[in-house]
Amino acid sequence: MLTSISVIIPVRNEEKYIAACLDSVLSQDCREDIREIIVVDGCSTDGTLAIIRAYQAHCPILNLIQNPARIVPVGMNLAYPLTSGDIIV
């Protein structure tokens, strides 16, 4: 049985770390099982969004949504209904 994985990544002002985070997810052994990566931005004011958009240009499974509340659980709740994987990380 194949398992599909949805990855949710809540962020806010993670310019220094988001590239390494995305690289880590995209280099996993189970990469072919990852159906989508949903990055939930909590109104970043640094270069986080530009980095995510650059990844989106070559990674069709990467989605970006906004979390105006800037609260991690709210961001997770915004992303959850958008997932389609059997497992949510």
mmCIF file of C-alpha atoms in Angstrom:
data_model
loop_
_atom_site.group_PDB
_atom_site.id
_atom_site.type_symbol
_atom_site.label_atom_id
_atom_site.label_comp_id
_atom_site.label_asym_id
_atom_site.label_seq_id
_atom_site.Cartn_x
_atom_site.Cartn_y
_atom_site.Cartn_z
ATOM 1 C CA MET A 1 0.000 0.000 0.000
ATOM 2 C CA LEU A 2 1.382 3.367 -0.990
ATOM 3 C CA THR A 3 1.184 6.122 1.565
ATOM 4 C CA SER A 4 1.000 9.775 0.646
ATOM 5 C CA ILE A 5 2.372 12.492 2.902
ATOM 6 C CA SER A 6 1.325 16.100 3.365
ATOM 7 C CA VAL A 7 3.839 18.389 5.079
ATOM 8 C CA ILE A 8 2.698 21.587 6.814
ATOM 9 C CA ILE A 9 5.356 24.168 7.698
ATOM 10 C CA PRO A 10 4.223 27.219 9.685
ATOM 11 C CA VAL A 11 6.704 30.110 9.355
ATOM 12 C CA ARG A 12 7.215 33.753 10.246
ATOM 13 C CA ASN A 13 10.447 35.599 9.503
ATOM 14 C CA GLU A 14 12.455 32.427 8.831
ATOM 15 C CA GLU A 15 14.704 33.888 6.143
ATOM 16 C CA LYS A 16 17.802 32.286 7.695
ATOM 17 C CA TYR A 17 16.291 28.815 7.973
ATOM 18 C CA ILE A 18 13.504 28.215 5.433
ATOM 19 C CA ALA A 19 15.806 27.120 2.590
ATOM 20 C CA ALA A 20 17.484 24.501 4.784
ATOM 21 C CA CYS A 21 14.079 23.348 6.008
ATOM 22 C CA LEU A 22 12.689 22.954 2.489
ATOM 23 C CA ASP A 23 15.896 21.278 1.281
ATOM 24 C CA SER A 24 15.619 18.818 4.160
ATOM 25 C CA VAL A 25 12.011 17.925 3.343
ATOM 26 C CA LEU A 26 12.764 17.622 -0.369
ATOM 27 C CA SER A 27 15.770 15.352 0.224
ATOM 28 C CA GLN A 28 13.954 12.746 2.335
ATOM 29 C CA ASP A 29 14.117 9.102 1.306
ATOM 30 C CA CYS A 30 10.320 9.142 1.126
ATOM 31 C CA ARG A 31 10.365 12.102 -1.285
ATOM 32 C CA GLU A 32 8.239 10.303 -3.850
ATOM 33 C CA ASP A 33 5.528 9.827 -1.194
ATOM 34 C CA ILE A 34 5.267 13.545 -0.399
ATOM 35 C CA ARG A 35 2.101 14.729 -2.101
ATOM 36 C CA GLU A 36 2.322 18.365 -1.015
ATOM 37 C CA ILE A 37 4.215 20.820 1.123
ATOM 38 C CA ILE A 38 2.100 23.637 2.518
ATOM 39 C CA VAL A 39 4.022 26.580 3.926
ATOM 40 C CA VAL A 40 1.827 28.781 6.106
ATOM 41 C CA ASP A 41 3.291 32.276 6.389
ATOM 42 C CA GLY A 42 2.425 34.344 9.448
ATOM 43 C CA CYS A 43 3.012 37.752 7.830
ATOM 44 C CA SER A 44 6.786 37.572 7.414
ATOM 45 C CA THR A 45 8.559 40.902 7.023
ATOM 46 C CA ASP A 46 11.971 39.582 6.003
ATOM 47 C CA GLY A 47 12.995 37.637 2.885
ATOM 48 C CA THR A 48 11.114 34.459 3.787
ATOM 49 C CA LEU A 49 8.420 34.878 1.130
ATOM 50 C CA ALA A 50 10.928 35.546 -1.651
ATOM 51 C CA ILE A 51 12.784 32.348 -0.788
ATOM 52 C CA ILE A 52 9.579 30.300 -0.719
ATOM 53 C CA ARG A 53 8.467 31.743 -4.062
ATOM 54 C CA ALA A 54 11.842 30.866 -5.580
ATOM 55 C CA TYR A 55 11.346 27.253 -4.460
ATOM 56 C CA GLN A 56 7.811 27.268 -5.879
ATOM 57 C CA ALA A 57 9.254 28.045 -9.313
ATOM 58 C CA HIS A 58 10.814 24.557 -9.474
ATOM 59 C CA CYS A 59 8.726 22.613 -6.959
ATOM 60 C CA PRO A 60 5.106 22.168 -8.062
ATOM 61 C CA ILE A 61 4.092 20.431 -4.823
ATOM 62 C CA LEU A 62 4.993 23.504 -2.741
ATOM 63 C CA ASN A 63 2.032 25.678 -1.803
ATOM 64 C CA LEU A 64 2.046 28.943 0.126
ATOM 65 C CA ILE A 65 -0.870 30.234 2.162
ATOM 66 C CA GLN A 66 -1.163 33.206 4.495
ATOM 67 C CA ASN A 67 -1.889 33.208 8.215
ATOM 68 C CA PRO A 68 -2.815 36.767 9.166
ATOM 69 C CA ALA A 69 -3.373 35.696 12.785
ATOM 70 C CA ARG A 70 0.378 34.934 13.138
ATOM 71 C CA ILE A 71 -0.400 32.088 15.542
ATOM 72 C CA VAL A 72 0.992 28.624 14.769
ATOM 73 C CA PRO A 73 -2.125 26.599 15.724
ATOM 74 C CA VAL A 74 -4.262 28.908 13.589
ATOM 75 C CA GLY A 75 -1.862 28.358 10.696
ATOM 76 C CA MET A 76 -2.028 24.606 11.135
ATOM 77 C CA ASN A 77 -5.823 24.786 11.163
ATOM 78 C CA LEU A 78 -5.787 26.831 7.940
ATOM 79 C CA ALA A 79 -3.559 24.275 6.200
ATOM 80 C CA TYR A 80 -5.163 21.069 7.436
ATOM 81 C CA PRO A 81 -8.278 21.228 5.205
ATOM 82 C CA LEU A 82 -6.026 21.729 2.167
ATOM 83 C CA THR A 83 -4.123 18.497 2.692
ATOM 84 C CA SER A 84 -4.743 15.356 0.699
ATOM 85 C CA GLY A 85 -2.125 13.003 2.129
ATOM 86 C CA ASP A 86 -2.751 9.896 4.210
ATOM 87 C CA ILE A 87 -0.220 11.182 6.749
ATOM 88 C CA ILE A 88 0.125 14.820 7.815
ATOM 89 C CA VAL A 89 3.450 15.982 9.195
#
